[in-house]
C-alpha positions as YAML, in Angstrom:
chain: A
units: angstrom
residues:
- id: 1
  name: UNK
  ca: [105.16, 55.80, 78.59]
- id: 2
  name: UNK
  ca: [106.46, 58.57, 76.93]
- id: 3
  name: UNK
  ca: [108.37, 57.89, 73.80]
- id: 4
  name: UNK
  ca: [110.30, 61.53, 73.39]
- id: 5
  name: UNK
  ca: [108.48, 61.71, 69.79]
- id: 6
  name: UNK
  ca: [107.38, 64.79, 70.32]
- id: 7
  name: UNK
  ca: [109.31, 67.03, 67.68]
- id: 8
  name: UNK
  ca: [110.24, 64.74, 65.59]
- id: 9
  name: UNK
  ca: [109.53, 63.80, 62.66]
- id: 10
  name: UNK
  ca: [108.12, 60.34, 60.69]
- id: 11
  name: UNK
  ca: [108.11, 59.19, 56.72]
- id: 12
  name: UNK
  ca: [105.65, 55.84, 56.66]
- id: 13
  name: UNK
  ca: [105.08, 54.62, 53.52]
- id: 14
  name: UNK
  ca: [102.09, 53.05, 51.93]
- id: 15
  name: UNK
  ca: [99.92, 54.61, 55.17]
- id: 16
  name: UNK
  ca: [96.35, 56.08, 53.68]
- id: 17
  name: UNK
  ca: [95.00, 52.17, 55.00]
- id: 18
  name: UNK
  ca: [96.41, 49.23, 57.53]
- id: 19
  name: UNK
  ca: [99.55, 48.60, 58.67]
- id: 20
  name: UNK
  ca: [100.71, 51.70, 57.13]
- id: 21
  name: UNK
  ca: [98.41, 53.78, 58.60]
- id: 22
  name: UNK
  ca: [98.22, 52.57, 62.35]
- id: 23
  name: UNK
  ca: [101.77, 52.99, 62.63]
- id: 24
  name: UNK
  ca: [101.54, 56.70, 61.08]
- id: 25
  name: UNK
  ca: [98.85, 56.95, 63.77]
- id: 26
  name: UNK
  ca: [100.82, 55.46, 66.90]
- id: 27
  name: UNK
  ca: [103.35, 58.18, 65.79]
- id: 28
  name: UNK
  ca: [101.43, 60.87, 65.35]
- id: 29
  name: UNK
  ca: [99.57, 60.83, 68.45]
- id: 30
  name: UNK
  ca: [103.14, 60.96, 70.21]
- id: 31
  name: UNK
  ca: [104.17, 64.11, 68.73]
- id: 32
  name: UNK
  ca: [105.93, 63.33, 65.59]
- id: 33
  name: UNK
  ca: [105.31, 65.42, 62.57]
- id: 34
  name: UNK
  ca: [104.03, 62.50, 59.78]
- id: 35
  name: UNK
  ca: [104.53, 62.23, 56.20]
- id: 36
  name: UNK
  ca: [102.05, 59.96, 54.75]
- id: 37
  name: UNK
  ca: [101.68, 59.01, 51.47]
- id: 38
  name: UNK
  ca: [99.62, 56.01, 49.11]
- id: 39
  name: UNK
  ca: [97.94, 56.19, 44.85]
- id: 40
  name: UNK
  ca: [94.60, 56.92, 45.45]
- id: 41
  name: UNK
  ca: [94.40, 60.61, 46.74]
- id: 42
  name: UNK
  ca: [90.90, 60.75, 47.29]
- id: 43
  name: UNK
  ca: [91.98, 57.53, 50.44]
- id: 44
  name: UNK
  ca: [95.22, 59.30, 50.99]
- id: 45
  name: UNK
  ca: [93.32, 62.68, 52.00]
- id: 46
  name: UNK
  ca: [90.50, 61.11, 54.33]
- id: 47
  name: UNK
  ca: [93.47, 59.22, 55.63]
- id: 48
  name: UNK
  ca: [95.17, 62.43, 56.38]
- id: 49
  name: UNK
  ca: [92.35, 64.36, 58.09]
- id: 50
  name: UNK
  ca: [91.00, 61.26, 60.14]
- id: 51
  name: UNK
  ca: [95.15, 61.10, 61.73]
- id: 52
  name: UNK
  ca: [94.75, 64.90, 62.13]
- id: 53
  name: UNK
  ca: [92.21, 64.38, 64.25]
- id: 54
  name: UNK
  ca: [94.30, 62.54, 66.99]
- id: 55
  name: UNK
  ca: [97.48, 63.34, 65.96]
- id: 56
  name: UNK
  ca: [99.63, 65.97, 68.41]
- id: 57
  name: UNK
  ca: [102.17, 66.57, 65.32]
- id: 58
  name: UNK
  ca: [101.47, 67.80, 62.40]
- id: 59
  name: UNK
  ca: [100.51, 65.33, 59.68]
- id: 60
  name: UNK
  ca: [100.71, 65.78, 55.53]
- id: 61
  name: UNK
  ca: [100.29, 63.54, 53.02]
- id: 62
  name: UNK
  ca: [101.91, 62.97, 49.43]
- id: 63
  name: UNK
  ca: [100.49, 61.07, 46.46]
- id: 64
  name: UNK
  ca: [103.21, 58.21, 45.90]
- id: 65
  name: UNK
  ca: [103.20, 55.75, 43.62]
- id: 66
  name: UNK
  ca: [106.41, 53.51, 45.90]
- id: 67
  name: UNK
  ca: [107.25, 51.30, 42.42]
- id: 68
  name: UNK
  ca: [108.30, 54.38, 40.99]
- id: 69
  name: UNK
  ca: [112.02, 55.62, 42.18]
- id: 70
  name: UNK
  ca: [111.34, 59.35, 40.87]
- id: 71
  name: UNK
  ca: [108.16, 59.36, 43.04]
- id: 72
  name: UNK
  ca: [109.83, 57.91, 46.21]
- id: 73
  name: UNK
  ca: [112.85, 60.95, 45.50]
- id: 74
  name: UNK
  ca: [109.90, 63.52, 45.35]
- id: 75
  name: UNK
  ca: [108.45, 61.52, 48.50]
- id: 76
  name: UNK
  ca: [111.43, 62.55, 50.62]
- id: 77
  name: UNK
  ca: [112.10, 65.56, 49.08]
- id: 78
  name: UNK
  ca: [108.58, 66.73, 50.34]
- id: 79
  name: UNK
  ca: [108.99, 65.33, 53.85]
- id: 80
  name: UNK
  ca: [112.14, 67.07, 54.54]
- id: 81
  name: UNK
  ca: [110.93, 70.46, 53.11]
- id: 82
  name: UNK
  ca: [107.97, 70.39, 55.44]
- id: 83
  name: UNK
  ca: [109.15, 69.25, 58.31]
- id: 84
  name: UNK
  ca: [113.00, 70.76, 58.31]
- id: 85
  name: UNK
  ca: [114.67, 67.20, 58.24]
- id: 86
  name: UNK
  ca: [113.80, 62.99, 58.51]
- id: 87
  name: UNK
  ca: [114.39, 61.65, 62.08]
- id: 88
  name: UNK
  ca: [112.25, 58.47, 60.88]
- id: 89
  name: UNK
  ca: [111.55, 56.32, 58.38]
- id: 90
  name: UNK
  ca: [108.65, 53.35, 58.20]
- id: 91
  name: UNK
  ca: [108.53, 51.59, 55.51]
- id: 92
  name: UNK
  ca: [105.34, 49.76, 54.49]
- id: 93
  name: UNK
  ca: [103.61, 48.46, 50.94]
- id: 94
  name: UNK
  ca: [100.53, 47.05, 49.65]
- id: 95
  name: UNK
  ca: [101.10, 42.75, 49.15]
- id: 96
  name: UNK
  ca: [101.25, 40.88, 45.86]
- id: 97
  name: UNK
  ca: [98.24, 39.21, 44.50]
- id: 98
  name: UNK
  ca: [97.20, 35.73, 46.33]
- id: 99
  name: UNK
  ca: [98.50, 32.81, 43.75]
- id: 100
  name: UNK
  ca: [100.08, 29.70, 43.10]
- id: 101
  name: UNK
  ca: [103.42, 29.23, 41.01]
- id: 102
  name: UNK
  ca: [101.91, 27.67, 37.98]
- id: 103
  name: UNK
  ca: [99.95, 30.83, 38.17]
- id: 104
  name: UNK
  ca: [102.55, 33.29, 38.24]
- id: 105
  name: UNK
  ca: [104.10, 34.77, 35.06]
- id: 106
  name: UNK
  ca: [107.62, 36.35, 34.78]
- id: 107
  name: UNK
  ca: [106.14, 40.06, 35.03]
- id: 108
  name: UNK
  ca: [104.43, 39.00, 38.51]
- id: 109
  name: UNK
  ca: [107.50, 38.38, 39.60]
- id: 110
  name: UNK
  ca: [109.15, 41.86, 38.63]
- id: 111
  name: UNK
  ca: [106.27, 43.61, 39.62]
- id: 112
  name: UNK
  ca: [106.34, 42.30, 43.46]
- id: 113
  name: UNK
  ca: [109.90, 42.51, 43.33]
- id: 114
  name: UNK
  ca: [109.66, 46.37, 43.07]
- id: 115
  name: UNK
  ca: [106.85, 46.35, 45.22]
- id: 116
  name: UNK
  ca: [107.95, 44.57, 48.40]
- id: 117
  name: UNK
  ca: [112.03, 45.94, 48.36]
- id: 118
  name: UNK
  ca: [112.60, 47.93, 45.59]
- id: 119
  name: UNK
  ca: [110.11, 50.37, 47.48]
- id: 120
  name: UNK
  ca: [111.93, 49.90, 50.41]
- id: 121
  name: UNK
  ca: [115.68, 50.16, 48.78]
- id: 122
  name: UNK
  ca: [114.75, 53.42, 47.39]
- id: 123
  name: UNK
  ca: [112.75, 54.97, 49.73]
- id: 124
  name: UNK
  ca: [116.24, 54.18, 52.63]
- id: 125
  name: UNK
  ca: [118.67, 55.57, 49.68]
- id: 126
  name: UNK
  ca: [116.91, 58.59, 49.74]
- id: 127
  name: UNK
  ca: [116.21, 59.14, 52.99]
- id: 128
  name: UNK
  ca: [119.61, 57.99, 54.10]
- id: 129
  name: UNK
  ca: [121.44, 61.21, 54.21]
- id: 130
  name: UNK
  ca: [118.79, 62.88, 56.39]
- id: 131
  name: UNK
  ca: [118.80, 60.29, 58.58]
- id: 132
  name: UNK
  ca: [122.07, 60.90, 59.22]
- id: 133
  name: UNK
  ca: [121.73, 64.32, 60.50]
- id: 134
  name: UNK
  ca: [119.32, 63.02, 63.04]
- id: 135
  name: UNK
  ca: [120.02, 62.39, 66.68]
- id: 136
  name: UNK
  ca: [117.38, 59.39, 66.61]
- id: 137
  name: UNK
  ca: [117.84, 58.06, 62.83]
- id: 138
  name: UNK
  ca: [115.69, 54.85, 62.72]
- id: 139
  name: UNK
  ca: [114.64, 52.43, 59.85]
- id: 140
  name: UNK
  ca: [111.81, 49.91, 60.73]
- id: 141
  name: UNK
  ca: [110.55, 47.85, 58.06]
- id: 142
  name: UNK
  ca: [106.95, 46.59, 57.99]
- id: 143
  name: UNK
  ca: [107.29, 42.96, 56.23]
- id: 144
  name: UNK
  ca: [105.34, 39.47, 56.94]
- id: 145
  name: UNK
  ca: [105.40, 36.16, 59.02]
- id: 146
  name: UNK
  ca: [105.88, 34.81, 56.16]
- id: 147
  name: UNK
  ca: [109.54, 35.76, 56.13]
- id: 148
  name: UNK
  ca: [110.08, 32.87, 58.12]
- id: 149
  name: UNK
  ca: [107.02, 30.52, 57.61]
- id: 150
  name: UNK
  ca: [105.20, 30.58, 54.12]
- id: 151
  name: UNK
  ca: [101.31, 31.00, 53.94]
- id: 152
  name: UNK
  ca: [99.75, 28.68, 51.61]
- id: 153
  name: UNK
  ca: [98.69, 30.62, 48.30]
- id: 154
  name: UNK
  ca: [101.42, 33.74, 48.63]
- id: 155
  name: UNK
  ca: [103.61, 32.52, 46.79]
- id: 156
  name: UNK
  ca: [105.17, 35.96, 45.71]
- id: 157
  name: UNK
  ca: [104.94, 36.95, 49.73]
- id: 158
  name: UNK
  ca: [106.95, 33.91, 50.82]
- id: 159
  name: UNK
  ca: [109.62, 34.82, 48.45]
- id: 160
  name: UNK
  ca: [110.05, 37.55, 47.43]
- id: 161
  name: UNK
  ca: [110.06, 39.75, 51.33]
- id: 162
  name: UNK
  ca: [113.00, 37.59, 52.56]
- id: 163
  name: UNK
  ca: [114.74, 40.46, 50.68]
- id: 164
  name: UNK
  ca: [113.76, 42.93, 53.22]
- id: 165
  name: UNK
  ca: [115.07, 41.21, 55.91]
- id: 166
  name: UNK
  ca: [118.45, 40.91, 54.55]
- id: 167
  name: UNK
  ca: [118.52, 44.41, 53.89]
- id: 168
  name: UNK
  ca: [117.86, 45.15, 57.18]
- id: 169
  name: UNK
  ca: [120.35, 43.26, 58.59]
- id: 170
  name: UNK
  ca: [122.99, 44.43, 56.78]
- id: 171
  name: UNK
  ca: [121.89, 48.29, 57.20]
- id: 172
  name: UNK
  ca: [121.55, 47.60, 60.73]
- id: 173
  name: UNK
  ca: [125.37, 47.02, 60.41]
- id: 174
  name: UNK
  ca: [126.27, 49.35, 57.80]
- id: 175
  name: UNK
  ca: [124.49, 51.93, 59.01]
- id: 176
  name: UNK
  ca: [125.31, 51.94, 63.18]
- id: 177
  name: UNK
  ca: [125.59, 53.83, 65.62]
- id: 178
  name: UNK
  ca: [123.71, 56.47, 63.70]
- id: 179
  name: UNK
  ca: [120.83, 54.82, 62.66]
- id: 180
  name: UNK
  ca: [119.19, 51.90, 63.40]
- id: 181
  name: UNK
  ca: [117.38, 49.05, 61.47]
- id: 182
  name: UNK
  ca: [114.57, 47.02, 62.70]
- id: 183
  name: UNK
  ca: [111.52, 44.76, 60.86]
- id: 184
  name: UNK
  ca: [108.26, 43.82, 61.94]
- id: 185
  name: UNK
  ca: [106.79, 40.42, 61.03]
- id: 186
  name: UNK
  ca: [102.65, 40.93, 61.60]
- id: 187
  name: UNK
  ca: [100.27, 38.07, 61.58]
- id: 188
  name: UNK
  ca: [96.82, 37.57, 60.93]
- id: 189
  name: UNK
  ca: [95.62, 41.22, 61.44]
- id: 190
  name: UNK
  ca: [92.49, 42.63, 59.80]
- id: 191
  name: UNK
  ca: [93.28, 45.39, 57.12]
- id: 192
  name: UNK
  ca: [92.02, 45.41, 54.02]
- id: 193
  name: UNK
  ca: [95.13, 42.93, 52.70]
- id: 194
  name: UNK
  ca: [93.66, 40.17, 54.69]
- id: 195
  name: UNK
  ca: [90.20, 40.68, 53.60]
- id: 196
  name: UNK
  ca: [91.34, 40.65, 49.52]
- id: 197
  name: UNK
  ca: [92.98, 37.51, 50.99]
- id: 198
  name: UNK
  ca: [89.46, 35.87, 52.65]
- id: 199
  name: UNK
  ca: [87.81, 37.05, 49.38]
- id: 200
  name: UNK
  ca: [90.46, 35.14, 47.00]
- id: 201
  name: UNK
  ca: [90.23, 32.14, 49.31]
- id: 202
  name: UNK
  ca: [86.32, 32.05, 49.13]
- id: 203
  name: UNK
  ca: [86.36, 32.23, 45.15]
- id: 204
  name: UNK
  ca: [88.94, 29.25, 45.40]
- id: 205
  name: UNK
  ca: [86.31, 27.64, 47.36]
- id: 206
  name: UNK
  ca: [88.89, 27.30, 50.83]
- id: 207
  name: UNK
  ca: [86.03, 29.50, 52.90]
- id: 208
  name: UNK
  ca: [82.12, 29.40, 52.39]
- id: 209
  name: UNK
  ca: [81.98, 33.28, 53.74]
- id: 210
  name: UNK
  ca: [83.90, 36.38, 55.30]
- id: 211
  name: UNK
  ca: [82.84, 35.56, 58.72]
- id: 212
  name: UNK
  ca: [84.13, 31.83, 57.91]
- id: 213
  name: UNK
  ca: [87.57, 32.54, 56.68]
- id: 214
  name: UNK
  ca: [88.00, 34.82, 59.85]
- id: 215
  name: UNK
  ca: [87.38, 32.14, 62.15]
- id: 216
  name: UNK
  ca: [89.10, 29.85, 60.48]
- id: 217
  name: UNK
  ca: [92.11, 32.26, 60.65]
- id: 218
  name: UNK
  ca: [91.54, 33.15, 64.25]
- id: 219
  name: UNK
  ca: [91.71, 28.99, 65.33]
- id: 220
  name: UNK
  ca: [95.17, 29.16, 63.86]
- id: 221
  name: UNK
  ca: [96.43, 31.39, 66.33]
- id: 222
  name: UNK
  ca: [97.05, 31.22, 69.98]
- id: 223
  name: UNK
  ca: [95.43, 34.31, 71.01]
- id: 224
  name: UNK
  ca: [92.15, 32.92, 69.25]
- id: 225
  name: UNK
  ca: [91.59, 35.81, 67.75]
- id: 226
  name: UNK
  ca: [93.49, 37.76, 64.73]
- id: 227
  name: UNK
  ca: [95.40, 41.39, 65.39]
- id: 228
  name: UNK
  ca: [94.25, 44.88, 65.62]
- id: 229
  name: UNK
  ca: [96.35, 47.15, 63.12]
- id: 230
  name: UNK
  ca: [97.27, 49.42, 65.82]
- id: 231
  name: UNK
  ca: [99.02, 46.41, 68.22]
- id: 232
  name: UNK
  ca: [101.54, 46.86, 65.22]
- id: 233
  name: UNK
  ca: [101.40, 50.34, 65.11]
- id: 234
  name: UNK
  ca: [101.99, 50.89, 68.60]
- id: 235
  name: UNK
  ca: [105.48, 48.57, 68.72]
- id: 236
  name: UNK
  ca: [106.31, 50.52, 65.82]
- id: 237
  name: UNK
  ca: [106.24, 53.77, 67.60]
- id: 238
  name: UNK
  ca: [107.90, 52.33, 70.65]
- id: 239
  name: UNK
  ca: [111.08, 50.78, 67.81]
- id: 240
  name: UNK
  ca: [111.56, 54.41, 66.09]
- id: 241
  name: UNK
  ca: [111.87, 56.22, 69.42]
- id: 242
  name: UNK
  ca: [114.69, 56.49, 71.39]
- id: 243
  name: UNK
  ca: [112.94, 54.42, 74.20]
- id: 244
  name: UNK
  ca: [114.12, 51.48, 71.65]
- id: 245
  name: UNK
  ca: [117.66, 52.92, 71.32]
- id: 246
  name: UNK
  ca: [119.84, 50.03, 71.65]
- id: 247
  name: UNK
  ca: [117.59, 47.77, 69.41]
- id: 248
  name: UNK
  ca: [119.19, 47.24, 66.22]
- id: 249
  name: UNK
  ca: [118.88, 44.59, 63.69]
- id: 250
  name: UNK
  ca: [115.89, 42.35, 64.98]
- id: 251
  name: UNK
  ca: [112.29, 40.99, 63.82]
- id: 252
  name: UNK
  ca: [109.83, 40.72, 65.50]
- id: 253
  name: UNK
  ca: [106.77, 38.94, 64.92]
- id: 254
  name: UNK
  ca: [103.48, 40.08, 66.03]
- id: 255
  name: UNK
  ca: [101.44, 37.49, 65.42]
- id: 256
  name: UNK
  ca: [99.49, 36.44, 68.50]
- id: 257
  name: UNK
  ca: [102.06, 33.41, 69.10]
- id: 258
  name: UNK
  ca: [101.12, 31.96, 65.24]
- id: 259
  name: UNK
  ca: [104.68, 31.28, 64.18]
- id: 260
  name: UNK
  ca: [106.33, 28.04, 65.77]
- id: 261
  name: UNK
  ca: [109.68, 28.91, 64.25]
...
């Protein structure tokens, strides 16, 4: 299917690894100019010329620190100077560290507050007005299943992302007919976040190896078998375009059928 990308043009944050980056890629490779950005430039640039090499839009990349508001202004700034406007905007972040709440101080709490929707809320206030001027303004929000069931040992995770999907339902109001608002909720899906996740768990002593904790993650979920970054890349592509036009305000879980809620 064609999604009528072609021309337009993308802003996905966090995107030099995972999530991030499959959904930069499942835009890219439909014709959308991409802005990508992430901290480590040395990732973000090999990030940048492996999308290139795929990618049927143009595709640049800006060293963003997303817990800093003057960096997420610049961010914009840089997409809609290269690229002549902002017809969408992904929004995706690195997760909090694995703990438990007797092992979470006050500043953990600030910090993955800024990190999981401050990020967001700053990156959507500055992109708003651009938006705006788009035919096919879209928001979609990369967040977690654990929005609406918690994961043992994310603490920060399960409560601190319910945020985001708050936010998006009100923008999704606020903000219609000229833009809409939509989250993702992935699963189980190998990027590096899970594997930081398989490593904490086998310090803890939960898994005796990698290949343990994976299958012991896989029997968890229907599909037997945990996600590909790019089966959330690709339903992010299909929710900016204007294929997904009248979808507005909705989460949806890709998960492999893991969530019973």
């Amino acid at each position: 299917m064609d999604l009528d990308l072609d021309g337009n043009s993308a802003l996905v944050t966090a995107s030099s690894s995972g999530l991030g980056f499959a959904s930069a890629q499942a835009i890219a490779e439909e014709g959308a100019n991409v802005m990508i950005c992430g901290r480590d430039e040395q990732r973000l640039a090999d990030a940048r010329e492996e999308l290139a090499e795929t990618a049927t839009g143009e595709v640049r990349a800006t060293p963003t620190d997303l817990t800093d508001p003057d960096e997420v202004s610049h961010l914009v700034s840089e997409t809609v100077d290269a690229f002549g406007g902002l017809d969408h905007l992904v929004t995706s972040s690195g997760g909090p560290p694995s703990t438990t709440f007797l092992e979470t101080d006050e500043q953990d709490w600030y910090q993955a507050y800024d990190l999981l929707v401050m990020s967001v809320v700053w990156t959507i206030e500055q992109a708003h007005e651009h938006l705006l001027e788009s035919a096919y303004g879209s928001v979609t929000c990369i967040t977690s299943r654990t929005v609406r069931e918690v994961a043992d040992g994310l603490l920060l995770s399960n409560s601190v992302r319910r945020g985001v999907i708050g936010l998006v339902k009100t923008i999704s109001r606020e903000f219609a007919p000229e833009i809409r608002a939509n989250a993702v909720l992935p699963g189980t899906i190998e990027t590096p976040r899970i594997e930081e996740l398989i490593e904490a768990n086998i310090e803890r002593g939960v898994y005796d190896d990698y290949e343990h904790g994976l299958t012991e993650l896989a029997s968890e979920i229907p599909m037997n078998r945990i996600g590909d970054p790019r089966e959330l890349g690709d339903i992010v592509a299909v929710l900016s375009s204007p294929r997904a036009s009248f979808v507005n305000g909705i989460e949806v879980p890709i998960d492999g059928g893991l969530l019973r809620s």
